Amino acid sequence: MRKLLLAFLFAAGVAHADLPCPLLTPANAFILYAGSSSHCLITSQEPCTQGELIQFDLATFGYNFACFTHAFRWNFGDSTEVVLTRASTHVYTSPGMYAVTVTINSPMQQLTLTQNVFISDPQPSFEGEELFSDRGRVPRGYRFIVGSAVGKGDWLWDFGDGTTARGPETEQTHIYKTGGKFLVTLTSTQAPNSYALEVSVPVDRRRSARH
């Protein structure tokens, strides 16, 4: 009878001196996560990266898990095995949006929390080098290369001088009309990935002198 009364008080949200724990709700318990290399956090807009180690834990506000015995069951949304500890680590092998859930059980109640985690493609290397033809160095010409880029969709190139290019290629060439510093950006059209590279194009002093 006492157990039924306690269960009723929990369901009604009524405080009681005999209850070992307060009512556990999404208002006082939530999922935390942090990436080991991308530094993604639940409080930031940065995505986590495919292949990196992500730490998951439960945080509380005004609630202490030591008040009673609790059991935890994590599901990372990618068909991998569940984890039965309060804190855990996980590695996603494919990009996408994953609904991470943790079910918390105590003798008094059961609560399931959900947190969406976005996993992006690994950040590719972004390099620029001088462009050469059969006749030698192409004046103000550059070859831009994106290495280790994975995923579907086109790349949007912005060469920093008002010209752009779009396509699935991870390599582009460009010839600048003038010298100077230009910020080259590369953006994925299907993921919130953006990369930047500053290139310094030598100024043609002879051409500048004529003008």
JSON list of C-alpha atoms in Angstrom, two decimals:
[
{"chain": "A", "resi": 1, "resn": "MET", "atom": "CA", "xyz": [0.00, 0.00, 0.00]},
{"chain": "A", "resi": 2, "resn": "ARG", "atom": "CA", "xyz": [2.84, 2.37, 0.83]},
{"chain": "A", "resi": 3, "resn": "LYS", "atom": "CA", "xyz": [4.43, 1.76, -2.58]},
{"chain": "A", "resi": 4, "resn": "LEU", "atom": "CA", "xyz": [1.15, 2.54, -4.31]},
{"chain": "A", "resi": 5, "resn": "LEU", "atom": "CA", "xyz": [0.88, 5.79, -2.36]},
{"chain": "A", "resi": 6, "resn": "LEU", "atom": "CA", "xyz": [4.42, 6.82, -3.28]},
{"chain": "A", "resi": 7, "resn": "ALA", "atom": "CA", "xyz": [3.77, 5.99, -6.94]},
{"chain": "A", "resi": 8, "resn": "PHE", "atom": "CA", "xyz": [0.63, 8.11, -6.85]},
{"chain": "A", "resi": 9, "resn": "LEU", "atom": "CA", "xyz": [2.49, 11.04, -5.31]},
{"chain": "A", "resi": 10, "resn": "PHE", "atom": "CA", "xyz": [5.17, 10.84, -8.01]},
{"chain": "A", "resi": 11, "resn": "ALA", "atom": "CA", "xyz": [2.58, 10.69, -10.79]},
{"chain": "A", "resi": 12, "resn": "ALA", "atom": "CA", "xyz": [0.82, 13.71, -9.31]},
{"chain": "A", "resi": 13, "resn": "GLY", "atom": "CA", "xyz": [4.07, 15.62, -8.85]},
{"chain": "A", "resi": 14, "resn": "VAL", "atom": "CA", "xyz": [3.41, 16.08, -5.11]},
{"chain": "A", "resi": 15, "resn": "ALA", "atom": "CA", "xyz": [6.38, 16.68, -2.81]},
{"chain": "A", "resi": 16, "resn": "HIS", "atom": "CA", "xyz": [6.59, 14.31, 0.13]},
{"chain": "A", "resi": 17, "resn": "ALA", "atom": "CA", "xyz": [9.12, 13.97, 2.93]},
{"chain": "A", "resi": 18, "resn": "ASP", "atom": "CA", "xyz": [9.25, 10.19, 2.59]},
{"chain": "A", "resi": 19, "resn": "LEU", "atom": "CA", "xyz": [10.23, 10.25, -1.09]},
{"chain": "A", "resi": 20, "resn": "PRO", "atom": "CA", "xyz": [13.95, 9.45, -1.50]},
{"chain": "A", "resi": 21, "resn": "CYS", "atom": "CA", "xyz": [14.26, 11.46, -4.75]},
{"chain": "A", "resi": 22, "resn": "PRO", "atom": "CA", "xyz": [12.37, 14.33, -6.32]},
{"chain": "A", "resi": 23, "resn": "LEU", "atom": "CA", "xyz": [10.52, 13.69, -9.55]},
{"chain": "A", "resi": 24, "resn": "LEU", "atom": "CA", "xyz": [12.94, 13.26, -12.47]},
{"chain": "A", "resi": 25, "resn": "THR", "atom": "CA", "xyz": [11.81, 15.26, -15.54]},
{"chain": "A", "resi": 26, "resn": "PRO", "atom": "CA", "xyz": [13.35, 16.76, -18.71]},
{"chain": "A", "resi": 27, "resn": "ALA", "atom": "CA", "xyz": [13.50, 20.02, -16.75]},
{"chain": "A", "resi": 28, "resn": "ASN", "atom": "CA", "xyz": [16.09, 18.70, -14.29]},
{"chain": "A", "resi": 29, "resn": "ALA", "atom": "CA", "xyz": [17.90, 16.04, -16.34]},
{"chain": "A", "resi": 30, "resn": "PHE", "atom": "CA", "xyz": [19.38, 16.36, -19.81]},
{"chain": "A", "resi": 31, "resn": "ILE", "atom": "CA", "xyz": [21.94, 14.86, -22.19]},
{"chain": "A", "resi": 32, "resn": "LEU", "atom": "CA", "xyz": [25.38, 16.40, -22.64]},
{"chain": "A", "resi": 33, "resn": "TYR", "atom": "CA", "xyz": [27.82, 15.58, -25.45]},
{"chain": "A", "resi": 34, "resn": "ALA", "atom": "CA", "xyz": [31.22, 16.83, -26.62]},
{"chain": "A", "resi": 35, "resn": "GLY", "atom": "CA", "xyz": [33.40, 15.88, -29.59]},
{"chain": "A", "resi": 36, "resn": "SER", "atom": "CA", "xyz": [37.07, 15.04, -29.08]},
{"chain": "A", "resi": 37, "resn": "SER", "atom": "CA", "xyz": [38.35, 16.67, -32.29]},
{"chain": "A", "resi": 38, "resn": "SER", "atom": "CA", "xyz": [35.61, 18.94, -33.67]},
{"chain": "A", "resi": 39, "resn": "HIS", "atom": "CA", "xyz": [34.84, 20.36, -30.20]},
{"chain": "A", "resi": 40, "resn": "CYS", "atom": "CA", "xyz": [31.12, 20.10, -30.93]},
{"chain": "A", "resi": 41, "resn": "LEU", "atom": "CA", "xyz": [28.94, 20.80, -27.92]},
{"chain": "A", "resi": 42, "resn": "ILE", "atom": "CA", "xyz": [25.24, 20.70, -27.15]},
{"chain": "A", "resi": 43, "resn": "THR", "atom": "CA", "xyz": [25.45, 24.46, -26.49]},
{"chain": "A", "resi": 44, "resn": "SER", "atom": "CA", "xyz": [26.99, 25.29, -29.88]},
{"chain": "A", "resi": 45, "resn": "GLN", "atom": "CA", "xyz": [25.82, 25.05, -33.47]},
{"chain": "A", "resi": 46, "resn": "GLU", "atom": "CA", "xyz": [28.93, 23.16, -34.62]},
{"chain": "A", "resi": 47, "resn": "PRO", "atom": "CA", "xyz": [28.29, 19.62, -35.90]},
{"chain": "A", "resi": 48, "resn": "CYS", "atom": "CA", "xyz": [30.27, 16.65, -34.68]},
{"chain": "A", "resi": 49, "resn": "THR", "atom": "CA", "xyz": [32.46, 14.85, -37.20]},
{"chain": "A", "resi": 50, "resn": "GLN", "atom": "CA", "xyz": [32.19, 11.38, -38.64]},
{"chain": "A", "resi": 51, "resn": "GLY", "atom": "CA", "xyz": [34.80, 9.10, -37.08]},
{"chain": "A", "resi": 52, "resn": "GLU", "atom": "CA", "xyz": [35.54, 11.19, -33.98]},
{"chain": "A", "resi": 53, "resn": "LEU", "atom": "CA", "xyz": [35.09, 10.03, -30.40]},
{"chain": "A", "resi": 54, "resn": "ILE", "atom": "CA", "xyz": [32.08, 11.73, -28.79]},
{"chain": "A", "resi": 55, "resn": "GLN", "atom": "CA", "xyz": [31.55, 11.75, -25.04]},
{"chain": "A", "resi": 56, "resn": "PHE", "atom": "CA", "xyz": [27.99, 11.45, -23.71]},
{"chain": "A", "resi": 57, "resn": "ASP", "atom": "CA", "xyz": [26.85, 12.05, -20.16]},
{"chain": "A", "resi": 58, "resn": "LEU", "atom": "CA", "xyz": [23.81, 13.02, -18.13]},
{"chain": "A", "resi": 59, "resn": "ALA", "atom": "CA", "xyz": [23.63, 16.34, -16.31]},
{"chain": "A", "resi": 60, "resn": "THR", "atom": "CA", "xyz": [21.11, 17.28, -13.65]},
{"chain": "A", "resi": 61, "resn": "PHE", "atom": "CA", "xyz": [19.76, 20.44, -12.07]},
{"chain": "A", "resi": 62, "resn": "GLY", "atom": "CA", "xyz": [18.47, 20.03, -8.54]},
{"chain": "A", "resi": 63, "resn": "TYR", "atom": "CA", "xyz": [18.61, 16.25, -8.80]},
{"chain": "A", "resi": 64, "resn": "ASN", "atom": "CA", "xyz": [21.22, 13.79, -7.54]},
{"chain": "A", "resi": 65, "resn": "PHE", "atom": "CA", "xyz": [21.43, 10.29, -8.98]},
{"chain": "A", "resi": 66, "resn": "ALA", "atom": "CA", "xyz": [22.97, 9.17, -5.68]},
{"chain": "A", "resi": 67, "resn": "CYS", "atom": "CA", "xyz": [19.58, 9.59, -4.01]},
{"chain": "A", "resi": 68, "resn": "PHE", "atom": "CA", "xyz": [18.52, 6.16, -5.25]},
{"chain": "A", "resi": 69, "resn": "THR", "atom": "CA", "xyz": [19.59, 3.30, -7.49]},
{"chain": "A", "resi": 70, "resn": "HIS", "atom": "CA", "xyz": [19.25, 4.17, -11.18]},
{"chain": "A", "resi": 71, "resn": "ALA", "atom": "CA", "xyz": [19.70, 2.13, -14.36]},
{"chain": "A", "resi": 72, "resn": "PHE", "atom": "CA", "xyz": [20.61, 3.69, -17.70]},
{"chain": "A", "resi": 73, "resn": "ARG", "atom": "CA", "xyz": [20.11, 2.50, -21.25]},
{"chain": "A", "resi": 74, "resn": "TRP", "atom": "CA", "xyz": [21.63, 4.50, -24.15]},
{"chain": "A", "resi": 75, "resn": "ASN", "atom": "CA", "xyz": [20.58, 4.14, -27.77]},
{"chain": "A", "resi": 76, "resn": "PHE", "atom": "CA", "xyz": [22.68, 6.14, -30.23]},
{"chain": "A", "resi": 77, "resn": "GLY", "atom": "CA", "xyz": [20.28, 5.87, -33.14]},
{"chain": "A", "resi": 78, "resn": "ASP", "atom": "CA", "xyz": [22.62, 4.04, -35.52]},
{"chain": "A", "resi": 79, "resn": "SER", "atom": "CA", "xyz": [21.69, 0.39, -34.85]},
{"chain": "A", "resi": 80, "resn": "THR", "atom": "CA", "xyz": [24.72, -0.20, -32.63]},
{"chain": "A", "resi": 81, "resn": "GLU", "atom": "CA", "xyz": [24.56, -1.97, -29.27]},
{"chain": "A", "resi": 82, "resn": "VAL", "atom": "CA", "xyz": [22.98, -0.14, -26.36]},
{"chain": "A", "resi": 83, "resn": "VAL", "atom": "CA", "xyz": [25.13, 1.05, -23.45]},
{"chain": "A", "resi": 84, "resn": "LEU", "atom": "CA", "xyz": [24.09, 0.57, -19.82]},
{"chain": "A", "resi": 85, "resn": "THR", "atom": "CA", "xyz": [26.22, 3.15, -18.00]},
{"chain": "A", "resi": 86, "resn": "ARG", "atom": "CA", "xyz": [25.49, 6.75, -17.07]},
{"chain": "A", "resi": 87, "resn": "ALA", "atom": "CA", "xyz": [28.39, 8.11, -19.16]},
{"chain": "A", "resi": 88, "resn": "SER", "atom": "CA", "xyz": [29.56, 6.67, -22.45]},
{"chain": "A", "resi": 89, "resn": "THR", "atom": "CA", "xyz": [31.54, 7.34, -25.62]},
{"chain": "A", "resi": 90, "resn": "HIS", "atom": "CA", "xyz": [30.46, 6.68, -29.18]},
{"chain": "A", "resi": 91, "resn": "VAL", "atom": "CA", "xyz": [31.83, 6.96, -32.74]},
{"chain": "A", "resi": 92, "resn": "TYR", "atom": "CA", "xyz": [29.53, 7.48, -35.73]},
{"chain": "A", "resi": 93, "resn": "THR", "atom": "CA", "xyz": [30.74, 5.95, -38.98]},
{"chain": "A", "resi": 94, "resn": "SER", "atom": "CA", "xyz": [28.33, 7.80, -41.30]},
{"chain": "A", "resi": 95, "resn": "PRO", "atom": "CA", "xyz": [27.20, 11.43, -41.52]},
{"chain": "A", "resi": 96, "resn": "GLY", "atom": "CA", "xyz": [23.60, 12.35, -40.73]},
{"chain": "A", "resi": 97, "resn": "MET", "atom": "CA", "xyz": [21.20, 13.35, -37.98]},
{"chain": "A", "resi": 98, "resn": "TYR", "atom": "CA", "xyz": [20.89, 10.87, -35.11]},
{"chain": "A", "resi": 99, "resn": "ALA", "atom": "CA", "xyz": [18.33, 10.82, -32.30]},
{"chain": "A", "resi": 100, "resn": "VAL", "atom": "CA", "xyz": [20.21, 9.79, -29.17]},
{"chain": "A", "resi": 101, "resn": "THR", "atom": "CA", "xyz": [18.00, 8.47, -26.37]},
{"chain": "A", "resi": 102, "resn": "VAL", "atom": "CA", "xyz": [18.73, 7.44, -22.82]},
{"chain": "A", "resi": 103, "resn": "THR", "atom": "CA", "xyz": [16.16, 5.69, -20.65]},
{"chain": "A", "resi": 104, "resn": "ILE", "atom": "CA", "xyz": [16.55, 6.17, -16.91]},
{"chain": "A", "resi": 105, "resn": "ASN", "atom": "CA", "xyz": [14.93, 3.67, -14.58]},
{"chain": "A", "resi": 106, "resn": "SER", "atom": "CA", "xyz": [14.50, 3.81, -10.81]},
{"chain": "A", "resi": 107, "resn": "PRO", "atom": "CA", "xyz": [12.14, 1.94, -8.48]},
{"chain": "A", "resi": 108, "resn": "MET", "atom": "CA", "xyz": [9.91, 5.02, -8.61]},
{"chain": "A", "resi": 109, "resn": "GLN", "atom": "CA", "xyz": [9.75, 5.93, -12.28]},
{"chain": "A", "resi": 110, "resn": "GLN", "atom": "CA", "xyz": [11.05, 5.65, -15.84]},
{"chain": "A", "resi": 111, "resn": "LEU", "atom": "CA", "xyz": [12.10, 8.62, -17.98]},
{"chain": "A", "resi": 112, "resn": "THR", "atom": "CA", "xyz": [13.41, 8.72, -21.57]},
{"chain": "A", "resi": 113, "resn": "LEU", "atom": "CA", "xyz": [15.41, 11.72, -22.78]},
{"chain": "A", "resi": 114, "resn": "THR", "atom": "CA", "xyz": [16.14, 12.46, -26.46]},
{"chain": "A", "resi": 115, "resn": "GLN", "atom": "CA", "xyz": [18.83, 14.63, -28.02]},
{"chain": "A", "resi": 116, "resn": "ASN", "atom": "CA", "xyz": [19.50, 15.10, -31.75]},
{"chain": "A", "resi": 117, "resn": "VAL", "atom": "CA", "xyz": [23.17, 14.99, -32.77]},
{"chain": "A", "resi": 118, "resn": "PHE", "atom": "CA", "xyz": [24.29, 16.07, -36.25]},
{"chain": "A", "resi": 119, "resn": "ILE", "atom": "CA", "xyz": [27.32, 14.26, -37.70]},
{"chain": "A", "resi": 120, "resn": "SER", "atom": "CA", "xyz": [29.10, 15.94, -40.62]},
{"chain": "A", "resi": 121, "resn": "ASP", "atom": "CA", "xyz": [31.66, 14.68, -43.11]},
{"chain": "A", "resi": 122, "resn": "PRO", "atom": "CA", "xyz": [35.30, 14.75, -41.92]},
{"chain": "A", "resi": 123, "resn": "GLN", "atom": "CA", "xyz": [36.92, 18.11, -42.57]},
{"chain": "A", "resi": 124, "resn": "PRO", "atom": "CA", "xyz": [38.96, 17.79, -45.76]},
{"chain": "A", "resi": 125, "resn": "SER", "atom": "CA", "xyz": [42.40, 19.25, -46.24]},
{"chain": "A", "resi": 126, "resn": "PHE", "atom": "CA", "xyz": [42.23, 22.43, -48.33]},
{"chain": "A", "resi": 127, "resn": "GLU", "atom": "CA", "xyz": [45.34, 23.40, -50.28]},
{"chain": "A", "resi": 128, "resn": "GLY", "atom": "CA", "xyz": [46.27, 25.86, -53.00]},
{"chain": "A", "resi": 129, "resn": "GLU", "atom": "CA", "xyz": [49.29, 25.68, -55.29]},
{"chain": "A", "resi": 130, "resn": "GLU", "atom": "CA", "xyz": [50.59, 27.58, -58.29]},
{"chain": "A", "resi": 131, "resn": "LEU", "atom": "CA", "xyz": [49.20, 26.55, -61.66]},
{"chain": "A", "resi": 132, "resn": "PHE", "atom": "CA", "xyz": [51.54, 25.37, -64.42]},
{"chain": "A", "resi": 133, "resn": "SER", "atom": "CA", "xyz": [51.00, 24.59, -68.09]},
{"chain": "A", "resi": 134, "resn": "ASP", "atom": "CA", "xyz": [53.29, 23.13, -70.75]},
{"chain": "A", "resi": 135, "resn": "ARG", "atom": "CA", "xyz": [54.80, 26.59, -71.14]},
{"chain": "A", "resi": 136, "resn": "GLY", "atom": "CA", "xyz": [55.52, 27.01, -67.46]},
{"chain": "A", "resi": 137, "resn": "ARG", "atom": "CA", "xyz": [53.97, 29.03, -64.68]},
{"chain": "A", "resi": 138, "resn": "VAL", "atom": "CA", "xyz": [50.53, 30.47, -65.45]},
{"chain": "A", "resi": 139, "resn": "PRO", "atom": "CA", "xyz": [50.50, 34.09, -64.21]},
{"chain": "A", "resi": 140, "resn": "ARG", "atom": "CA", "xyz": [48.13, 34.48, -61.25]},
{"chain": "A", "resi": 141, "resn": "GLY", "atom": "CA", "xyz": [46.87, 30.92, -61.80]},
{"chain": "A", "resi": 142, "resn": "TYR", "atom": "CA", "xyz": [46.17, 28.56, -58.93]},
{"chain": "A", "resi": 143, "resn": "ARG", "atom": "CA", "xyz": [45.07, 25.00, -58.44]},
{"chain": "A", "resi": 144, "resn": "PHE", "atom": "CA", "xyz": [42.89, 24.31, -55.39]},
{"chain": "A", "resi": 145, "resn": "ILE", "atom": "CA", "xyz": [42.57, 20.79, -54.01]},
{"chain": "A", "resi": 146, "resn": "VAL", "atom": "CA", "xyz": [40.27, 19.32, -51.38]},
{"chain": "A", "resi": 147, "resn": "GLY", "atom": "CA", "xyz": [41.59, 16.09, -49.94]},
{"chain": "A", "resi": 148, "resn": "SER", "atom": "CA", "xyz": [39.72, 13.36, -48.06]},
{"chain": "A", "resi": 149, "resn": "ALA", "atom": "CA", "xyz": [36.31, 14.84, -48.85]},
{"chain": "A", "resi": 150, "resn": "VAL", "atom": "CA", "xyz": [33.48, 12.32, -48.56]},
{"chain": "A", "resi": 151, "resn": "GLY", "atom": "CA", "xyz": [29.75, 12.54, -49.02]},
{"chain": "A", "resi": 152, "resn": "LYS", "atom": "CA", "xyz": [27.32, 13.23, -51.83]},
{"chain": "A", "resi": 153, "resn": "GLY", "atom": "CA", "xyz": [26.37, 16.51, -53.43]},
{"chain": "A", "resi": 154, "resn": "ASP", "atom": "CA", "xyz": [28.13, 19.40, -55.11]},
{"chain": "A", "resi": 155, "resn": "TRP", "atom": "CA", "xyz": [30.75, 21.77, -53.77]},
{"chain": "A", "resi": 156, "resn": "LEU", "atom": "CA", "xyz": [30.33, 25.52, -54.10]},
{"chain": "A", "resi": 157, "resn": "TRP", "atom": "CA", "xyz": [33.59, 27.34, -54.72]},
{"chain": "A", "resi": 158, "resn": "ASP", "atom": "CA", "xyz": [34.04, 31.07, -54.11]},
{"chain": "A", "resi": 159, "resn": "PHE", "atom": "CA", "xyz": [37.43, 32.37, -55.23]},
{"chain": "A", "resi": 160, "resn": "GLY", "atom": "CA", "xyz": [37.15, 35.66, -53.37]},
{"chain": "A", "resi": 161, "resn": "ASP", "atom": "CA", "xyz": [37.22, 37.87, -56.47]},
{"chain": "A", "resi": 162, "resn": "GLY", "atom": "CA", "xyz": [33.54, 37.72, -57.37]},
{"chain": "A", "resi": 163, "resn": "THR", "atom": "CA", "xyz": [33.72, 34.48, -59.34]},
{"chain": "A", "resi": 164, "resn": "THR", "atom": "CA", "xyz": [32.31, 31.12, -58.26]},
{"chain": "A", "resi": 165, "resn": "ALA", "atom": "CA", "xyz": [32.14, 27.54, -59.47]},
{"chain": "A", "resi": 166, "resn": "ARG", "atom": "CA", "xyz": [29.93, 24.61, -58.57]},
{"chain": "A", "resi": 167, "resn": "GLY", "atom": "CA", "xyz": [30.28, 20.89, -59.16]},
{"chain": "A", "resi": 168, "resn": "PRO", "atom": "CA", "xyz": [31.12, 17.52, -57.63]},
{"chain": "A", "resi": 169, "resn": "GLU", "atom": "CA", "xyz": [34.84, 17.92, -58.33]},
{"chain": "A", "resi": 170, "resn": "THR", "atom": "CA", "xyz": [37.17, 18.31, -55.37]},
{"chain": "A", "resi": 171, "resn": "GLU", "atom": "CA", "xyz": [39.72, 20.14, -57.51]},
{"chain": "A", "resi": 172, "resn": "GLN", "atom": "CA", "xyz": [39.44, 23.51, -59.26]},
{"chain": "A", "resi": 173, "resn": "THR", "atom": "CA", "xyz": [41.76, 25.86, -61.14]},
{"chain": "A", "resi": 174, "resn": "HIS", "atom": "CA", "xyz": [41.38, 29.62, -61.24]},
{"chain": "A", "resi": 175, "resn": "ILE", "atom": "CA", "xyz": [43.23, 32.55, -62.78]},
{"chain": "A", "resi": 176, "resn": "TYR", "atom": "CA", "xyz": [43.04, 35.88, -60.99]},
{"chain": "A", "resi": 177, "resn": "LYS", "atom": "CA", "xyz": [42.94, 39.09, -63.01]},
{"chain": "A", "resi": 178, "resn": "THR", "atom": "CA", "xyz": [44.87, 41.08, -60.42]},
{"chain": "A", "resi": 179, "resn": "GLY", "atom": "CA", "xyz": [47.22, 40.43, -57.55]},
{"chain": "A", "resi": 180, "resn": "GLY", "atom": "CA", "xyz": [46.33, 40.67, -53.88]},
{"chain": "A", "resi": 181, "resn": "LYS", "atom": "CA", "xyz": [44.98, 38.57, -51.05]},
{"chain": "A", "resi": 182, "resn": "PHE", "atom": "CA", "xyz": [41.84, 36.54, -51.69]},
{"chain": "A", "resi": 183, "resn": "LEU", "atom": "CA", "xyz": [39.79, 34.39, -49.35]},
{"chain": "A", "resi": 184, "resn": "VAL", "atom": "CA", "xyz": [38.80, 31.17, -51.12]},
{"chain": "A", "resi": 185, "resn": "THR", "atom": "CA", "xyz": [35.86, 29.35, -49.54]},
{"chain": "A", "resi": 186, "resn": "LEU", "atom": "CA", "xyz": [34.47, 25.91, -50.19]},
{"chain": "A", "resi": 187, "resn": "THR", "atom": "CA", "xyz": [30.96, 24.99, -49.06]},
{"chain": "A", "resi": 188, "resn": "SER", "atom": "CA", "xyz": [29.10, 21.70, -49.22]},
{"chain": "A", "resi": 189, "resn": "THR", "atom": "CA", "xyz": [25.61, 22.01, -50.71]},
{"chain": "A", "resi": 190, "resn": "GLN", "atom": "CA", "xyz": [24.22, 19.14, -48.61]},
{"chain": "A", "resi": 191, "resn": "ALA", "atom": "CA", "xyz": [25.87, 19.67, -45.23]},
{"chain": "A", "resi": 192, "resn": "PRO", "atom": "CA", "xyz": [26.78, 22.68, -43.06]},
{"chain": "A", "resi": 193, "resn": "ASN", "atom": "CA", "xyz": [30.46, 22.32, -43.92]},
{"chain": "A", "resi": 194, "resn": "SER", "atom": "CA", "xyz": [32.47, 25.37, -44.95]},
{"chain": "A", "resi": 195, "resn": "TYR", "atom": "CA", "xyz": [36.23, 25.69, -45.35]},
{"chain": "A", "resi": 196, "resn": "ALA", "atom": "CA", "xyz": [38.42, 28.70, -46.10]},
{"chain": "A", "resi": 197, "resn": "LEU", "atom": "CA", "xyz": [41.89, 29.32, -47.47]},
{"chain": "A", "resi": 198, "resn": "GLU", "atom": "CA", "xyz": [43.63, 32.65, -48.00]},
{"chain": "A", "resi": 199, "resn": "VAL", "atom": "CA", "xyz": [45.80, 32.91, -51.09]},
{"chain": "A", "resi": 200, "resn": "SER", "atom": "CA", "xyz": [48.27, 35.72, -51.80]},
{"chain": "A", "resi": 201, "resn": "VAL", "atom": "CA", "xyz": [48.49, 36.43, -55.52]},
{"chain": "A", "resi": 202, "resn": "PRO", "atom": "CA", "xyz": [51.69, 38.32, -56.45]},
{"chain": "A", "resi": 203, "resn": "VAL", "atom": "CA", "xyz": [51.14, 41.77, -57.88]},
{"chain": "A", "resi": 204, "resn": "ASP", "atom": "CA", "xyz": [52.51, 42.26, -61.42]},
{"chain": "A", "resi": 205, "resn": "ARG", "atom": "CA", "xyz": [54.66, 45.34, -60.76]},
{"chain": "A", "resi": 206, "resn": "ARG", "atom": "CA", "xyz": [55.34, 45.93, -64.44]},
{"chain": "A", "resi": 207, "resn": "ARG", "atom": "CA", "xyz": [51.65, 45.94, -65.22]},
{"chain": "A", "resi": 208, "resn": "SER", "atom": "CA", "xyz": [50.96, 48.21, -62.23]},
{"chain": "A", "resi": 209, "resn": "ALA", "atom": "CA", "xyz": [53.64, 50.66, -63.40]},
{"chain": "A", "resi": 210, "resn": "ARG", "atom": "CA", "xyz": [52.02, 50.96, -66.83]},
{"chain": "A", "resi": 211, "resn": "HIS", "atom": "CA", "xyz": [48.76, 52.00, -65.14]}
]
